[in-house]
JSON list of C-alpha atoms in Angstrom, two decimals:
[
{"chain": "A", "resi": 1, "resn": "MET", "atom": "CA", "xyz": [370.26, 166.23, -93.63]},
{"chain": "A", "resi": 2, "resn": "PRO", "atom": "CA", "xyz": [366.44, 166.48, -93.76]},
{"chain": "A", "resi": 3, "resn": "SER", "atom": "CA", "xyz": [364.51, 169.04, -91.77]},
{"chain": "A", "resi": 4, "resn": "LYS", "atom": "CA", "xyz": [363.87, 168.19, -88.13]},
{"chain": "A", "resi": 5, "resn": "HIS", "atom": "CA", "xyz": [360.55, 169.05, -86.46]},
{"chain": "A", "resi": 6, "resn": "ILE", "atom": "CA", "xyz": [360.54, 169.49, -82.69]},
{"chain": "A", "resi": 7, "resn": "GLU", "atom": "CA", "xyz": [357.11, 169.86, -81.12]},
{"chain": "A", "resi": 8, "resn": "VAL", "atom": "CA", "xyz": [356.94, 172.74, -78.64]},
{"chain": "A", "resi": 9, "resn": "LYS", "atom": "CA", "xyz": [353.26, 172.68, -77.70]},
{"chain": "A", "resi": 10, "resn": "THR", "atom": "CA", "xyz": [349.87, 171.45, -78.89]},
{"chain": "A", "resi": 11, "resn": "PHE", "atom": "CA", "xyz": [346.61, 172.86, -77.54]},
{"chain": "A", "resi": 12, "resn": "LYS", "atom": "CA", "xyz": [342.90, 172.82, -78.30]},
{"chain": "A", "resi": 13, "resn": "LEU", "atom": "CA", "xyz": [341.63, 175.52, -80.65]},
{"chain": "A", "resi": 14, "resn": "ALA", "atom": "CA", "xyz": [338.95, 177.63, -78.95]},
{"chain": "A", "resi": 15, "resn": "HIS", "atom": "CA", "xyz": [335.37, 177.38, -80.24]},
{"chain": "A", "resi": 16, "resn": "SER", "atom": "CA", "xyz": [335.96, 173.97, -81.82]},
{"chain": "A", "resi": 17, "resn": "THR", "atom": "CA", "xyz": [335.41, 170.41, -80.72]},
{"chain": "A", "resi": 18, "resn": "ASP", "atom": "CA", "xyz": [338.40, 168.50, -82.11]},
{"chain": "A", "resi": 19, "resn": "ASP", "atom": "CA", "xyz": [340.71, 171.08, -83.72]},
{"chain": "A", "resi": 20, "resn": "THR", "atom": "CA", "xyz": [344.19, 171.75, -82.33]},
{"chain": "A", "resi": 21, "resn": "VAL", "atom": "CA", "xyz": [347.04, 174.22, -82.74]},
{"chain": "A", "resi": 22, "resn": "ARG", "atom": "CA", "xyz": [350.55, 172.79, -82.91]},
{"chain": "A", "resi": 23, "resn": "ILE", "atom": "CA", "xyz": [353.69, 174.91, -82.44]},
{"chain": "A", "resi": 24, "resn": "GLU", "atom": "CA", "xyz": [356.94, 173.37, -83.72]},
{"chain": "A", "resi": 25, "resn": "HIS", "atom": "CA", "xyz": [360.56, 174.43, -84.07]},
{"chain": "A", "resi": 26, "resn": "ILE", "atom": "CA", "xyz": [361.88, 173.32, -87.48]},
{"chain": "A", "resi": 27, "resn": "GLU", "atom": "CA", "xyz": [365.61, 172.92, -88.08]},
{"chain": "A", "resi": 28, "resn": "LYS", "atom": "CA", "xyz": [366.80, 173.19, -91.71]},
{"chain": "A", "resi": 29, "resn": "PRO", "atom": "CA", "xyz": [363.27, 173.66, -93.09]},
{"chain": "A", "resi": 30, "resn": "TYR", "atom": "CA", "xyz": [364.37, 174.37, -96.68]},
{"chain": "A", "resi": 31, "resn": "GLY", "atom": "CA", "xyz": [367.62, 172.45, -96.90]},
{"chain": "A", "resi": 32, "resn": "GLU", "atom": "CA", "xyz": [371.02, 172.07, -95.28]},
{"chain": "A", "resi": 33, "resn": "TYR", "atom": "CA", "xyz": [371.89, 175.78, -95.02]},
{"chain": "A", "resi": 34, "resn": "SER", "atom": "CA", "xyz": [368.46, 177.25, -94.24]},
{"chain": "A", "resi": 35, "resn": "SER", "atom": "CA", "xyz": [367.75, 179.02, -90.96]},
{"chain": "A", "resi": 36, "resn": "PRO", "atom": "CA", "xyz": [365.30, 177.53, -88.45]},
{"chain": "A", "resi": 37, "resn": "VAL", "atom": "CA", "xyz": [361.65, 178.64, -88.34]},
{"chain": "A", "resi": 38, "resn": "VAL", "atom": "CA", "xyz": [358.71, 178.29, -86.01]},
{"chain": "A", "resi": 39, "resn": "SER", "atom": "CA", "xyz": [355.68, 176.53, -87.46]},
{"chain": "A", "resi": 40, "resn": "ILE", "atom": "CA", "xyz": [352.13, 177.27, -86.32]},
{"chain": "A", "resi": 41, "resn": "ALA", "atom": "CA", "xyz": [349.68, 174.72, -87.72]},
{"chain": "A", "resi": 42, "resn": "ILE", "atom": "CA", "xyz": [345.96, 174.04, -87.30]},
{"chain": "A", "resi": 43, "resn": "PHE", "atom": "CA", "xyz": [344.85, 170.41, -87.35]},
{"chain": "A", "resi": 44, "resn": "SER", "atom": "CA", "xyz": [341.26, 169.36, -87.96]},
{"chain": "A", "resi": 45, "resn": "HIS", "atom": "CA", "xyz": [340.16, 166.53, -85.66]},
{"chain": "A", "resi": 46, "resn": "GLY", "atom": "CA", "xyz": [343.74, 166.53, -84.36]},
{"chain": "A", "resi": 47, "resn": "LYS", "atom": "CA", "xyz": [344.96, 164.71, -87.49]},
{"chain": "A", "resi": 48, "resn": "THR", "atom": "CA", "xyz": [344.55, 166.60, -90.77]},
{"chain": "A", "resi": 49, "resn": "LYS", "atom": "CA", "xyz": [346.63, 169.75, -91.23]},
{"chain": "A", "resi": 50, "resn": "VAL", "atom": "CA", "xyz": [344.34, 172.47, -92.61]},
{"chain": "A", "resi": 51, "resn": "SER", "atom": "CA", "xyz": [346.65, 175.49, -92.39]},
{"chain": "A", "resi": 52, "resn": "GLU", "atom": "CA", "xyz": [350.22, 176.34, -91.48]},
{"chain": "A", "resi": 53, "resn": "VAL", "atom": "CA", "xyz": [352.50, 179.34, -91.31]},
{"chain": "A", "resi": 54, "resn": "GLU", "atom": "CA", "xyz": [356.27, 179.20, -90.93]},
{"chain": "A", "resi": 55, "resn": "ILE", "atom": "CA", "xyz": [357.92, 182.28, -89.43]},
{"chain": "A", "resi": 56, "resn": "PRO", "atom": "CA", "xyz": [361.68, 182.86, -89.41]},
{"chain": "A", "resi": 57, "resn": "TYR", "atom": "CA", "xyz": [362.98, 183.53, -85.91]},
{"chain": "A", "resi": 58, "resn": "GLU", "atom": "CA", "xyz": [364.30, 186.88, -87.17]},
{"chain": "A", "resi": 59, "resn": "ASN", "atom": "CA", "xyz": [360.64, 187.99, -87.50]},
{"chain": "A", "resi": 60, "resn": "ILE", "atom": "CA", "xyz": [359.36, 186.67, -84.15]},
{"chain": "A", "resi": 61, "resn": "GLY", "atom": "CA", "xyz": [359.65, 190.02, -82.31]},
{"chain": "A", "resi": 62, "resn": "GLU", "atom": "CA", "xyz": [357.64, 191.80, -84.99]},
{"chain": "A", "resi": 63, "resn": "PHE", "atom": "CA", "xyz": [355.17, 188.91, -85.06]},
{"chain": "A", "resi": 64, "resn": "PHE", "atom": "CA", "xyz": [354.61, 189.13, -81.27]},
{"chain": "A", "resi": 65, "resn": "LYS", "atom": "CA", "xyz": [354.18, 192.89, -81.53]},
{"chain": "A", "resi": 66, "resn": "ALA", "atom": "CA", "xyz": [351.54, 192.46, -84.25]},
{"chain": "A", "resi": 67, "resn": "LEU", "atom": "CA", "xyz": [349.73, 189.81, -82.17]},
{"chain": "A", "resi": 68, "resn": "ASN", "atom": "CA", "xyz": [349.67, 192.14, -79.15]},
{"chain": "A", "resi": 69, "resn": "GLU", "atom": "CA", "xyz": [348.36, 194.98, -81.34]},
{"chain": "A", "resi": 70, "resn": "SER", "atom": "CA", "xyz": [345.65, 192.64, -82.62]},
{"chain": "A", "resi": 71, "resn": "VAL", "atom": "CA", "xyz": [344.63, 191.68, -79.06]},
{"chain": "A", "resi": 72, "resn": "ALA", "atom": "CA", "xyz": [344.50, 195.36, -78.07]},
{"chain": "A", "resi": 73, "resn": "LEU", "atom": "CA", "xyz": [342.36, 196.13, -81.11]},
{"chain": "A", "resi": 74, "resn": "CYS", "atom": "CA", "xyz": [340.00, 193.24, -80.30]},
{"chain": "A", "resi": 75, "resn": "ASP", "atom": "CA", "xyz": [339.75, 194.36, -76.66]},
{"chain": "A", "resi": 76, "resn": "SER", "atom": "CA", "xyz": [338.93, 197.92, -77.75]},
{"chain": "A", "resi": 77, "resn": "ILE", "atom": "CA", "xyz": [335.81, 196.87, -79.70]},
{"chain": "A", "resi": 78, "resn": "PRO", "atom": "CA", "xyz": [332.71, 196.93, -77.45]},
{"chain": "A", "resi": 79, "resn": "ARG", "atom": "CA", "xyz": [330.79, 193.64, -77.34]},
{"chain": "A", "resi": 80, "resn": "SER", "atom": "CA", "xyz": [328.00, 192.16, -75.28]},
{"chain": "A", "resi": 81, "resn": "LYS", "atom": "CA", "xyz": [329.19, 189.54, -72.84]},
{"chain": "A", "resi": 82, "resn": "ILE", "atom": "CA", "xyz": [328.33, 185.97, -73.71]},
{"chain": "A", "resi": 83, "resn": "HIS", "atom": "CA", "xyz": [324.85, 185.01, -72.52]},
{"chain": "A", "resi": 84, "resn": "ASP", "atom": "CA", "xyz": [323.92, 188.66, -71.67]},
{"chain": "A", "resi": 85, "resn": "GLU", "atom": "CA", "xyz": [320.74, 188.24, -73.70]},
{"chain": "A", "resi": 86, "resn": "LEU", "atom": "CA", "xyz": [319.75, 185.41, -71.32]},
{"chain": "A", "resi": 87, "resn": "ASN", "atom": "CA", "xyz": [320.55, 187.40, -68.17]},
{"chain": "A", "resi": 88, "resn": "SER", "atom": "CA", "xyz": [322.67, 184.48, -67.00]},
{"chain": "A", "resi": 89, "resn": "ASP", "atom": "CA", "xyz": [326.32, 183.47, -66.62]},
{"chain": "A", "resi": 90, "resn": "ILE", "atom": "CA", "xyz": [325.63, 180.22, -68.47]},
{"chain": "A", "resi": 91, "resn": "GLY", "atom": "CA", "xyz": [323.23, 179.17, -71.20]},
{"chain": "A", "resi": 92, "resn": "GLY", "atom": "CA", "xyz": [319.63, 178.31, -70.38]},
{"chain": "A", "resi": 93, "resn": "GLY", "atom": "CA", "xyz": [318.42, 181.65, -69.02]},
{"chain": "A", "resi": 94, "resn": "ALA", "atom": "CA", "xyz": [317.77, 182.86, -65.52]}
]
């Protein structure tokens, strides 16, 4: 039996115009007796796959933990707020 892809969610990739992220559950990804994985793929212009990672469900907890650590690290780095240099909440200045 070939692998079966079940789409979980697709959403727009931030800071892009047409790129999307697609999350899929994949049954039997490497053959009849292989364990399911979750696929996270980036599509350019919503059509062309440009990158993909497949993570076994046994590693999902560790993966979530690493993502949360990454978010905490990002949040801990001081940055100027967007458009601060313009003294405005949106582009175009005050």
